[in-house]
Short mmCIF file of C-alpha atoms and ligand atoms in Angstrom, two decimals:
data_model
loop_
_atom_site.label_atom_id
_atom_site.label_comp_id
_atom_site.label_asym_id
_atom_site.label_seq_id
_atom_site.Cartn_x
_atom_site.Cartn_y
_atom_site.Cartn_z
CA MET A 1 -15.29 -28.91 0.06
CA SER A 2 -18.51 -28.16 2.23
CA LYS A 3 -19.65 -24.59 1.68
CA GLN A 4 -20.14 -24.65 5.49
CA ALA A 5 -18.17 -24.28 8.55
CA THR A 6 -19.37 -25.54 12.16
CA LEU A 7 -18.47 -23.80 15.18
CA THR A 8 -18.81 -25.94 18.18
CA ILE A 9 -19.47 -24.02 21.47
CA GLY A 10 -19.99 -26.60 24.35
CA ASP A 11 -22.68 -28.99 23.18
CA LYS A 12 -23.90 -26.83 20.60
CA ASP A 13 -23.17 -26.67 16.86
CA PHE A 14 -23.48 -23.54 14.90
CA PRO A 15 -23.26 -23.94 11.13
CA LEU A 16 -21.67 -21.00 9.33
CA ASN A 17 -21.58 -20.33 5.79
CA ILE A 18 -18.42 -20.03 3.89
CA LEU A 19 -17.89 -17.24 1.31
CA VAL A 20 -15.48 -17.82 -1.63
CA GLY A 21 -14.19 -15.05 -3.71
CA THR A 22 -13.32 -14.80 -7.27
CA GLU A 23 -9.70 -15.59 -6.49
CA ASN A 24 -10.58 -18.36 -4.43
CA GLU A 25 -10.19 -16.62 -0.97
CA HIS A 26 -12.20 -18.08 1.58
CA ALA A 27 -14.11 -16.36 4.64
CA ILE A 28 -16.34 -17.90 7.27
CA ASP A 29 -19.47 -15.65 7.36
CA ILE A 30 -20.20 -14.91 10.94
CA SER A 31 -22.89 -12.43 10.17
CA THR A 32 -25.58 -14.56 12.29
CA LEU A 33 -23.21 -15.71 14.89
CA ARG A 34 -24.06 -13.26 17.55
CA LYS A 35 -27.77 -13.91 17.06
CA GLU A 36 -27.44 -17.57 17.02
CA SER A 37 -24.84 -18.11 19.99
CA GLN A 38 -24.65 -14.76 21.74
CA TYR A 39 -20.99 -14.97 21.06
CA ILE A 40 -18.86 -12.30 19.01
CA THR A 41 -15.54 -12.94 17.38
CA PHE A 42 -12.38 -10.89 18.77
CA ASP A 43 -9.75 -10.05 16.05
CA ASP A 44 -7.55 -7.27 17.38
CA GLY A 45 -6.34 -5.01 14.52
CA TYR A 46 -8.50 -6.97 12.16
CA GLY A 47 -5.74 -8.93 10.85
CA ASN A 48 -7.97 -11.94 10.05
CA THR A 49 -11.18 -10.19 9.58
CA GLY A 50 -12.80 -9.15 6.32
CA SER A 51 -14.80 -6.07 6.53
CA CYS A 52 -16.90 -6.44 3.21
CA GLU A 53 -16.72 -7.96 -0.34
CA SER A 54 -15.28 -5.65 -2.89
CA ASP A 55 -14.64 -5.58 -6.55
CA ILE A 56 -11.95 -3.10 -7.10
CA THR A 57 -8.52 -4.23 -5.81
CA PHE A 58 -6.99 -7.58 -5.45
CA ILE A 59 -3.69 -8.14 -3.23
CA ASP A 60 -2.19 -11.71 -2.87
CA GLY A 61 0.33 -10.90 -0.10
CA ASP A 62 2.06 -14.34 -0.23
CA LYS A 63 2.83 -14.06 -4.02
CA GLY A 64 3.35 -10.36 -3.96
CA ILE A 65 0.42 -9.51 -6.49
CA LEU A 66 -1.38 -6.47 -6.82
CA ARG A 67 -4.30 -5.80 -9.56
CA TYR A 68 -6.63 -3.02 -9.99
CA ARG A 69 -10.16 -4.20 -11.48
CA GLY A 70 -8.16 -7.34 -12.36
CA PHE A 71 -5.27 -5.65 -14.23
CA ASP A 72 -1.79 -6.48 -12.85
CA ILE A 73 -0.01 -3.37 -11.45
CA SER A 74 3.21 -4.18 -13.37
CA GLU A 75 1.34 -4.03 -16.64
CA LEU A 76 -0.47 -0.72 -15.58
CA ALA A 77 2.85 0.79 -14.48
CA GLU A 78 4.09 -0.04 -18.04
CA LYS A 79 1.05 0.74 -20.19
CA SER A 80 -1.22 2.83 -18.29
CA ASN A 81 -1.12 6.28 -16.67
CA PHE A 82 -2.55 7.99 -13.45
CA LEU A 83 -5.72 9.54 -14.89
CA GLU A 84 -6.62 6.39 -17.01
CA SER A 85 -6.21 4.33 -13.78
CA CYS A 86 -8.53 6.71 -12.00
CA LEU A 87 -11.29 5.87 -14.69
CA LEU A 88 -10.51 2.04 -14.41
CA LEU A 89 -11.00 2.30 -10.35
CA PHE A 90 -14.18 4.18 -10.30
CA ASN A 91 -15.66 2.31 -13.28
CA GLY A 92 -14.37 -0.98 -13.39
CA GLU A 93 -13.26 -1.04 -16.97
CA LEU A 94 -10.57 0.49 -19.11
CA PRO A 95 -11.80 3.80 -20.35
CA SER A 96 -12.25 4.61 -23.93
CA SER A 97 -10.39 7.52 -25.38
CA SER A 98 -13.49 9.69 -25.49
CA GLU A 99 -13.92 8.94 -21.63
CA ILE A 100 -10.33 10.00 -21.02
CA ASP A 101 -10.64 13.20 -23.01
CA ASN A 102 -14.11 13.96 -21.07
CA PHE A 103 -12.41 13.17 -17.81
CA LYS A 104 -9.28 15.27 -18.40
CA THR A 105 -11.66 18.03 -19.67
CA LYS A 106 -13.70 18.02 -16.38
CA VAL A 107 -10.18 17.72 -14.37
CA PHE A 108 -8.75 20.61 -16.06
CA SER A 109 -11.78 22.69 -15.61
CA HIS A 110 -11.72 22.59 -11.94
CA SER A 111 -7.74 23.40 -11.75
CA SER A 112 -8.27 26.56 -9.69
CA LEU A 113 -9.41 26.50 -6.20
CA PRO A 114 -12.47 28.55 -4.90
CA SER A 115 -11.18 31.68 -3.15
CA SER A 116 -12.61 30.38 0.38
CA VAL A 117 -10.61 27.24 0.06
CA GLU A 118 -7.24 29.30 -0.83
CA GLU A 119 -8.07 31.43 2.17
CA ILE A 120 -8.29 28.41 4.48
CA ILE A 121 -5.10 27.07 3.01
CA LYS A 122 -3.30 30.44 3.45
CA THR A 123 -4.43 30.75 7.16
CA MET A 124 -3.62 27.08 7.97
CA SER A 125 -0.34 26.51 6.06
CA GLY A 126 2.06 28.70 8.70
CA ASN A 127 1.86 26.41 11.42
CA THR A 128 -0.29 23.32 10.29
CA HIS A 129 1.21 19.94 8.74
CA PRO A 130 0.31 19.83 4.90
CA MET A 131 -1.82 16.77 5.95
CA GLY A 132 -3.88 18.81 8.38
CA VAL A 133 -4.32 21.35 5.73
CA LEU A 134 -5.26 18.91 3.05
CA SER A 135 -7.86 17.26 5.37
CA ALA A 136 -9.65 20.55 6.03
CA ALA A 137 -9.29 22.02 2.60
CA LEU A 138 -11.32 18.89 1.28
CA GLN A 139 -14.13 19.52 3.83
CA ALA A 140 -14.01 23.42 2.70
CA LEU A 141 -14.19 22.28 -1.06
CA GLY A 142 -17.27 20.22 -0.17
CA GLY A 143 -18.91 22.98 1.31
CA CYS A 144 -18.25 25.23 -1.84
CA PHE A 145 -20.24 22.72 -3.80
CA PRO A 146 -23.07 21.82 -1.75
CA HIS A 147 -24.87 20.11 -4.51
CA LEU A 148 -22.01 17.42 -4.58
CA SER A 149 -21.92 17.16 -0.88
CA THR A 150 -25.65 16.60 0.06
CA ASN A 151 -25.05 13.69 2.55
CA THR A 152 -28.14 12.34 0.91
CA ARG A 153 -28.22 9.29 -1.57
CA PRO A 154 -28.95 8.84 -4.56
CA ALA A 155 -28.05 12.57 -4.96
CA ASP A 156 -24.34 12.17 -3.87
CA ILE A 157 -24.05 9.08 -6.02
CA GLU A 158 -25.62 10.70 -9.11
CA SER A 159 -23.16 13.59 -8.97
CA PHE A 160 -20.09 11.18 -8.27
CA GLU A 161 -18.36 11.77 -11.66
CA GLU A 162 -18.46 15.50 -10.88
CA ALA A 163 -17.25 15.20 -7.32
CA ALA A 164 -14.44 12.74 -8.27
CA SER A 165 -13.17 15.10 -11.18
CA LEU A 166 -13.25 17.89 -8.80
CA ILE A 167 -11.42 16.12 -6.05
CA VAL A 168 -8.89 14.67 -8.35
CA ALA A 169 -8.18 18.31 -9.83
CA ALA A 170 -8.18 19.90 -6.61
CA ILE A 171 -5.64 18.06 -4.72
CA PRO A 172 -2.82 18.86 -6.71
CA SER A 173 -3.77 22.48 -6.25
CA ILE A 174 -4.30 22.40 -2.41
CA ALA A 175 -0.71 20.83 -2.24
CA ALA A 176 0.85 23.50 -4.48
CA LYS A 177 -1.02 26.25 -2.60
CA THR A 178 -0.07 24.81 0.96
CA PHE A 179 3.62 24.60 -0.35
CA ARG A 180 3.69 28.19 -1.70
CA SER A 181 1.92 29.67 1.14
CA SER A 182 4.40 28.28 3.60
CA LYS A 183 7.12 30.03 1.50
CA SER A 184 4.78 33.26 1.09
CA GLU A 185 4.94 32.82 -2.49
CA ASN A 186 1.94 32.78 -5.05
CA THR A 187 1.06 29.84 -6.87
CA PRO A 188 1.34 29.94 -10.69
CA SER A 189 -1.86 29.36 -12.59
CA ALA A 190 -2.51 25.91 -13.87
CA ASN A 191 -1.50 25.73 -17.55
CA ASN A 192 -3.91 23.37 -19.48
CA ALA A 193 -1.44 22.90 -22.06
CA PHE A 194 0.29 20.62 -19.70
CA SER A 195 -0.42 17.19 -18.38
CA TYR A 196 -1.88 16.53 -15.09
CA CYS A 197 1.60 15.83 -13.33
CA GLU A 198 3.28 18.70 -15.44
CA ASN A 199 0.91 20.89 -14.17
CA PHE A 200 1.32 19.87 -10.73
CA LEU A 201 5.03 20.35 -10.98
CA HIS A 202 4.72 23.90 -12.60
CA MET A 203 2.30 24.87 -9.75
CA MET A 204 4.84 23.54 -7.23
CA PHE A 205 8.21 24.60 -8.33
CA GLY A 206 7.41 26.62 -11.72
CA ASN A 207 6.76 30.29 -12.57
CA GLU A 208 4.30 32.38 -14.69
CA SER A 209 6.70 31.80 -17.60
CA ALA A 210 5.39 28.12 -17.63
CA GLU A 211 8.73 26.66 -18.78
CA SER A 212 8.77 22.88 -20.01
CA ILE A 213 8.90 20.17 -17.47
CA ASP A 214 11.44 17.33 -17.64
CA PRO A 215 9.28 14.34 -18.92
CA ALA A 216 11.47 11.89 -17.02
CA VAL A 217 10.31 13.72 -13.69
CA SER A 218 6.65 14.29 -14.53
CA ASN A 219 6.41 10.35 -15.65
CA ALA A 220 8.28 9.50 -12.67
CA LEU A 221 5.57 11.23 -10.52
CA ASP A 222 2.55 9.73 -12.68
CA LEU A 223 3.81 6.55 -11.87
CA ILE A 224 4.19 7.06 -8.14
CA PHE A 225 0.51 8.37 -8.39
CA LEU A 226 -0.67 5.28 -10.03
CA LEU A 227 1.28 2.96 -7.96
CA HIS A 228 -0.51 4.66 -4.80
CA ALA A 229 -3.79 4.69 -6.46
CA ASP A 230 -5.52 2.00 -4.38
CA HIS A 231 -4.75 -1.04 -2.19
CA GLU A 232 -7.92 -2.59 -0.67
CA GLN A 233 -8.97 -2.32 2.78
CA ASN A 234 -5.83 -0.59 4.40
CA CYS A 235 -6.24 1.71 7.37
CA SER A 236 -7.00 4.93 5.65
CA THR A 237 -9.67 3.20 2.76
CA SER A 238 -11.27 1.42 5.70
CA THR A 239 -11.65 4.83 7.55
CA CYS A 240 -13.33 6.37 4.23
CA ARG A 241 -15.72 3.19 4.05
CA MET A 242 -16.56 3.69 7.66
CA ILE A 243 -17.33 7.23 7.27
CA ALA A 244 -19.22 6.66 3.96
CA SER A 245 -21.23 3.75 5.65
CA GLY A 246 -22.97 6.33 7.87
CA GLY A 247 -24.20 8.18 4.70
CA ALA A 248 -21.57 11.04 4.61
CA ASN A 249 -20.47 12.61 1.27
CA ALA A 250 -17.15 11.96 -0.72
CA PHE A 251 -15.55 15.15 0.60
CA ALA A 252 -15.96 14.30 4.15
CA SER A 253 -14.99 10.50 3.89
CA LEU A 254 -11.85 11.57 2.09
CA SER A 255 -11.00 14.10 4.72
CA GLY A 256 -11.13 11.53 7.20
CA ALA A 257 -9.19 9.18 5.16
CA VAL A 258 -6.53 11.79 4.87
CA SER A 259 -6.15 11.81 8.73
CA ALA A 260 -6.01 8.15 8.88
CA LEU A 261 -3.22 7.91 6.30
CA TRP A 262 -1.21 10.65 8.15
CA GLY A 263 0.09 8.20 10.79
CA PRO A 264 4.03 7.05 10.84
CA LEU A 265 2.76 3.19 10.22
CA HIS A 266 0.85 4.26 7.43
CA GLY A 267 1.28 6.78 4.86
CA GLY A 268 3.42 8.64 7.04
CA ALA A 269 6.11 6.09 6.48
CA ASN A 270 7.45 7.70 3.37
CA MET A 271 8.51 10.46 5.67
CA ALA A 272 9.88 8.52 8.24
CA VAL A 273 12.04 6.56 5.75
CA ILE A 274 13.65 9.85 4.70
CA LYS A 275 14.10 10.92 8.39
CA MET A 276 15.66 7.46 9.21
CA LEU A 277 17.93 7.57 5.97
CA ASN A 278 19.07 10.97 6.94
CA GLU A 279 19.56 10.23 10.46
CA ILE A 280 21.74 7.12 9.66
CA HIS A 281 23.66 9.26 7.20
CA SER A 282 24.43 12.08 9.74
CA ALA A 283 25.53 9.26 12.09
CA GLY A 284 28.06 8.24 9.78
CA ASP A 285 26.75 4.85 10.05
CA ASP A 286 26.19 2.85 6.49
CA GLY A 287 23.17 1.31 7.94
CA SER A 288 24.59 -1.83 9.67
CA GLN A 289 24.25 -0.38 13.35
CA PHE A 290 20.73 0.82 12.53
CA ILE A 291 19.86 -2.93 11.24
CA GLN A 292 21.42 -4.10 14.63
CA SER A 293 19.17 -1.79 16.64
CA ALA A 294 16.04 -2.64 14.68
CA LYS A 295 16.83 -6.29 15.49
CA GLU A 296 17.10 -5.54 19.34
CA GLY A 297 13.53 -3.97 18.92
CA LYS A 298 15.11 -0.69 19.42
CA SER A 299 13.92 0.91 16.16
CA ARG A 300 11.75 0.22 13.34
CA LEU A 301 13.34 0.01 9.80
CA MET A 302 10.59 2.39 8.29
CA GLY A 303 9.65 1.29 4.57
CA PHE A 304 9.92 -2.28 5.61
CA GLY A 305 7.16 -4.73 6.74
CA HIS A 306 3.60 -4.96 5.56
CA ARG A 307 0.46 -6.45 7.34
CA VAL A 308 -0.59 -8.29 3.87
CA TYR A 309 2.56 -8.57 1.94
CA ARG A 310 4.57 -11.42 3.28
CA ASN A 311 6.68 -10.95 0.20
CA TYR A 312 8.19 -8.21 -1.88
CA ASP A 313 5.72 -5.24 -2.08
CA PRO A 314 5.21 -5.13 -6.14
CA ARG A 315 5.03 -1.48 -6.00
CA ALA A 316 8.55 -1.40 -4.20
CA LYS A 317 10.17 -3.42 -7.14
CA ILE A 318 8.64 -1.18 -9.66
CA LEU A 319 9.80 1.88 -7.80
CA LYS A 320 13.19 0.52 -7.01
CA SER A 321 13.85 0.59 -10.90
CA ALA A 322 12.24 3.87 -11.33
CA CYS A 323 14.23 5.36 -8.58
CA ASP A 324 17.49 4.54 -10.43
CA GLN A 325 15.97 6.08 -13.69
CA ALA A 326 14.61 9.07 -12.06
CA LEU A 327 17.81 9.95 -10.30
CA GLU A 328 19.85 9.48 -13.29
CA ALA A 329 17.51 11.78 -15.41
CA LEU A 330 17.84 14.49 -12.39
CA GLY A 331 21.56 14.01 -12.26
CA VAL A 332 21.16 13.70 -8.52
CA GLU A 333 23.68 11.78 -6.57
CA SER A 334 21.67 10.58 -3.52
CA PRO A 335 23.99 9.60 -0.53
CA ILE A 336 20.81 8.19 1.25
CA LEU A 337 20.14 6.03 -1.76
CA ASP A 338 23.43 4.07 -1.04
CA ILE A 339 22.31 3.47 2.42
CA ALA A 340 18.79 2.48 1.33
CA ARG A 341 20.20 -0.20 -0.97
CA ASN A 342 22.67 -1.12 1.88
CA LEU A 343 19.63 -1.50 4.31
CA GLU A 344 17.69 -3.65 1.71
CA SER A 345 20.37 -5.99 0.88
CA SER A 346 21.43 -6.57 4.69
CA ALA A 347 17.65 -6.88 5.78
CA LEU A 348 16.80 -9.38 2.83
CA GLN A 349 19.82 -11.72 3.85
CA ASP A 350 19.28 -11.49 7.70
CA GLU A 351 17.23 -14.06 9.49
CA TYR A 352 15.30 -11.33 11.99
CA PHE A 353 13.69 -9.97 8.89
CA ILE A 354 13.32 -13.25 6.77
CA ALA A 355 11.61 -15.11 9.86
CA ARG A 356 9.30 -11.96 10.05
CA LYS A 357 8.87 -11.76 6.29
CA LEU A 358 9.72 -8.05 6.48
CA TYR A 359 10.36 -6.89 2.85
CA PRO A 360 10.64 -3.21 1.35
CA ASN A 361 7.20 -1.67 1.10
CA VAL A 362 6.03 0.89 -1.27
CA ASP A 363 7.44 3.81 1.12
CA PHE A 364 11.02 2.55 0.98
CA TYR A 365 11.80 4.09 -2.36
CA SER A 366 9.26 6.60 -3.10
CA GLY A 367 10.69 9.19 -0.63
CA ILE A 368 14.33 8.98 -2.18
CA ILE A 369 12.47 9.99 -5.65
CA LEU A 370 10.38 12.78 -4.20
CA GLN A 371 13.27 14.24 -2.18
CA ALA A 372 15.32 14.02 -5.48
CA MET A 373 12.50 15.89 -7.40
CA GLY A 374 12.65 18.59 -4.72
CA PHE A 375 9.55 18.08 -2.70
CA PRO A 376 9.89 18.87 1.05
CA THR A 377 9.43 15.93 3.26
CA ASP A 378 6.49 17.04 4.84
CA MET A 379 4.78 17.10 1.59
CA PHE A 380 5.55 13.25 0.92
CA THR A 381 2.36 11.87 2.45
CA VAL A 382 0.19 14.47 0.89
CA LEU A 383 1.72 13.09 -2.52
CA PHE A 384 0.72 9.74 -1.01
CA ALA A 385 -2.86 11.03 -0.67
CA LEU A 386 -3.00 12.45 -4.10
CA GLY A 387 -2.16 9.16 -5.64
CA ARG A 388 -4.65 7.32 -3.30
CA ALA A 389 -7.65 9.72 -3.78
CA PRO A 390 -8.96 7.61 -6.67
CA GLY A 391 -8.82 4.51 -4.51
CA TRP A 392 -10.75 6.24 -1.73
CA LEU A 393 -13.30 7.72 -4.07
CA SER A 394 -13.86 4.26 -5.57
CA HIS A 395 -14.63 2.43 -2.32
CA TRP A 396 -16.89 5.63 -1.27
CA LYS A 397 -18.70 4.90 -4.68
CA GLU A 398 -18.70 1.02 -3.90
CA ILE A 399 -20.30 1.33 -0.39
CA ALA A 400 -22.64 4.11 -1.30
CA THR A 401 -24.18 2.13 -4.23
CA ASN A 402 -24.21 -1.20 -2.38
CA GLY A 403 -26.38 0.40 0.26
CA LYS A 404 -24.72 -1.60 3.05
CA ARG A 405 -25.48 -0.97 6.74
CA ILE A 406 -23.68 1.50 8.80
CA HIS A 407 -20.21 -0.08 10.09
CA ARG A 408 -20.56 -0.67 13.79
CA PRO A 409 -18.04 -3.29 15.20
CA ARG A 410 -18.61 -4.76 18.71
CA GLN A 411 -16.17 -5.13 21.54
CA ILE A 412 -15.26 -7.04 24.55
CA TYR A 413 -15.67 -4.74 27.63
CA GLN A 414 -12.78 -4.96 30.31
CA GLY A 415 -13.66 -1.98 32.19
CA SER A 416 -14.95 -1.89 35.75
CA THR A 417 -18.13 -3.75 36.43
CA HIS A 418 -21.10 -1.80 38.04
CA ARG A 419 -20.51 0.13 41.01
CA PRO A 420 -22.35 2.92 43.00
CA TYR A 421 -21.74 6.55 42.68
CA VAL A 422 -19.31 7.89 45.48
CA ALA A 423 -20.17 11.49 46.83
CA LEU A 424 -17.31 13.90 46.46
CA SER A 425 -16.95 14.08 50.34
CA ASP A 426 -16.53 10.63 50.50
CA ARG A 427 -13.54 10.17 48.20
C1 SDX B 501 1.46 1.30 3.85
O1 SDX B 501 -2.14 -1.68 4.64
C2 SDX B 501 -1.82 -1.26 3.56
O2 SDX B 501 -2.16 -1.67 2.39
C3 SDX B 501 -0.73 -0.07 3.76
C4 SDX B 501 -0.11 0.42 2.44
C5 SDX B 501 -1.13 1.09 1.35
O3 SDX B 501 -0.81 1.23 0.27
O4 SDX B 501 -2.15 1.70 1.61
O5 SDX B 501 0.54 -0.55 1.95
C6 SDX B 501 0.67 1.57 2.64
O6 SDX B 501 1.07 1.84 5.12
C7 SDX B 501 2.98 0.50 3.91
C8 SDX B 501 3.47 0.18 5.35
C9 SDX B 501 4.19 1.54 5.92
N1 SDX B 501 4.55 1.51 7.28
C10 SDX B 501 6.04 1.28 7.43
O7 SDX B 501 6.90 1.23 6.65
C11 SDX B 501 6.31 1.45 9.02
C12 SDX B 501 7.26 0.29 9.45
N2 SDX B 501 6.51 -1.21 9.24
C13 SDX B 501 5.96 -1.42 10.47
O8 SDX B 501 5.62 -0.63 11.26
C14 SDX B 501 4.92 -2.84 10.23
O9 SDX B 501 5.75 -3.32 9.46
C15 SDX B 501 3.44 -2.49 9.52
C16 SDX B 501 2.83 -1.38 10.39
C17 SDX B 501 3.64 -1.96 8.13
C18 SDX B 501 2.80 -3.73 9.76
O10 SDX B 501 2.51 -4.01 11.07
P1 SDX B 501 1.86 -5.45 11.65
O11 SDX B 501 1.39 -6.35 10.52
O12 SDX B 501 1.07 -5.05 12.60
O13 SDX B 501 3.29 -6.06 11.92
P2 SDX B 501 3.89 -6.36 13.64
O14 SDX B 501 3.90 -4.88 14.24
O15 SDX B 501 2.85 -6.83 14.47
O16 SDX B 501 5.24 -6.72 13.58
C19 SDX B 501 5.46 -8.11 13.45
C20 SDX B 501 6.99 -8.32 13.79
C21 SDX B 501 7.13 -7.66 15.27
O17 SDX B 501 8.20 -8.34 15.71
P3 SDX B 501 8.09 -9.49 17.15
O18 SDX B 501 7.27 -8.85 18.11
O19 SDX B 501 7.36 -10.58 16.37
O20 SDX B 501 9.46 -9.94 17.50
O21 SDX B 501 7.71 -7.67 12.89
C22 SDX B 501 8.66 -6.77 13.51
C23 SDX B 501 7.65 -6.43 14.84
O22 SDX B 501 8.61 -5.87 15.69
N3 SDX B 501 8.48 -5.70 12.67
C24 SDX B 501 9.48 -4.94 12.38
C25 SDX B 501 9.14 -3.94 11.36
N4 SDX B 501 7.84 -4.12 11.03
C26 SDX B 501 7.57 -5.21 11.76
N5 SDX B 501 10.81 -4.88 12.97
C27 SDX B 501 11.74 -3.78 12.37
N6 SDX B 501 11.23 -3.10 11.39
C28 SDX B 501 9.97 -3.12 10.88
N7 SDX B 501 9.81 -2.30 9.78
#
């Protein structure tokens, strides 16, 4: 197959190179198009546009495949854990036991937040959504470690490992502090005898006596974080890369990514799923009326559909079985779980959803498990951000080390053409 495409405009041909990825994805490289033809391409929402070449995560939306650095998500879910997956995403290889121990030591050395960051969280958490608090706290954290957020390279690249372990450690502490402050409670200090997830659950729900944590709960939480760790060029990761392309540090890039994730069409969907299921439950609907309203375009079946997956989101499959196990371990009967199952089975047989290839995505089941664990709904997207932080950090590192140009898309202007100024007296 020719490694070139030809674009013909009028009587002129423009040869364009074809890029082929390691998974045989093909792209037409239009880097020279504007210079050669004065034309740009247009792709609203970037559904057909590759913004970069990346080695981090591969998704095949038609086959429902997700791999971190070549390792399949179902194998990582079964055999790996969140902190190991962090190192895999950062460095591209499964870490040795000494690398894992070294990373854990670094993460636990940062488990308490600088007092100025704690102050900001306390001040904001009364009336600001936890995602707004997280975004601000990440910027404040960067400010407390100016040597890790210099906005100069290679300095910020050389200190990446330190910055990454600090951020991976800090987000659970920020989340717990935000939750506790909203209830005017103190946050129990981290207990380094606990695992990463046990510590988070302890800070969120425990007390100073540091009682033991149910491994079924901490393991389910670890799985949720691992499944969320990266997802190639989604809205928030692309935002992170956009900010990083301007030379900004990792704290600033992740602060922006948190804001992008917040939206209900993206990471905010896990909150929206629970809100939707609770509304269906309180309306006495078993889900069938809601399905009808979604088919009439009056509502969206939150937790369904995906820009890339035109098949079952592999993460949703794994979470669905984890949901059953976690609820059984927690001894929780969830009325909304029956509604979720009803929605899923109806949607999977309904022509409206089949024709549009709408399947459950990662957010459909995660909220049910998080609610059963006792997390308040407004914390769900913070937990998504906690899981996604290693992905954002890996993409920050990839774009920082590849020294690519600043991201600056073009546009097609559709506004007023040139017109003279009109004096106020003549308006
Ligand atoms: C995440 O990109 C990622 O990788 C994201 C993510 C990650 O890990 O980072 O996977 C995390 O964001 C998962 C998605 C979470 N969002 C939701 O669950 C919100 C509900 N889903 C939708 O809003 C929607 O499916 C999107 C936003 C996920 C995808 O939207 P698209 O690709 O832009 O699709 P679209 O809006 O153009 O819809 C195509 C058609 C439309 O119908 P028609 O106009 O053709 O008649 O499908 C319909 C839509 O109305 N449709 C839905 C629907 N999603 C799409 N109809 C009912 N319920 C839905 N959920």
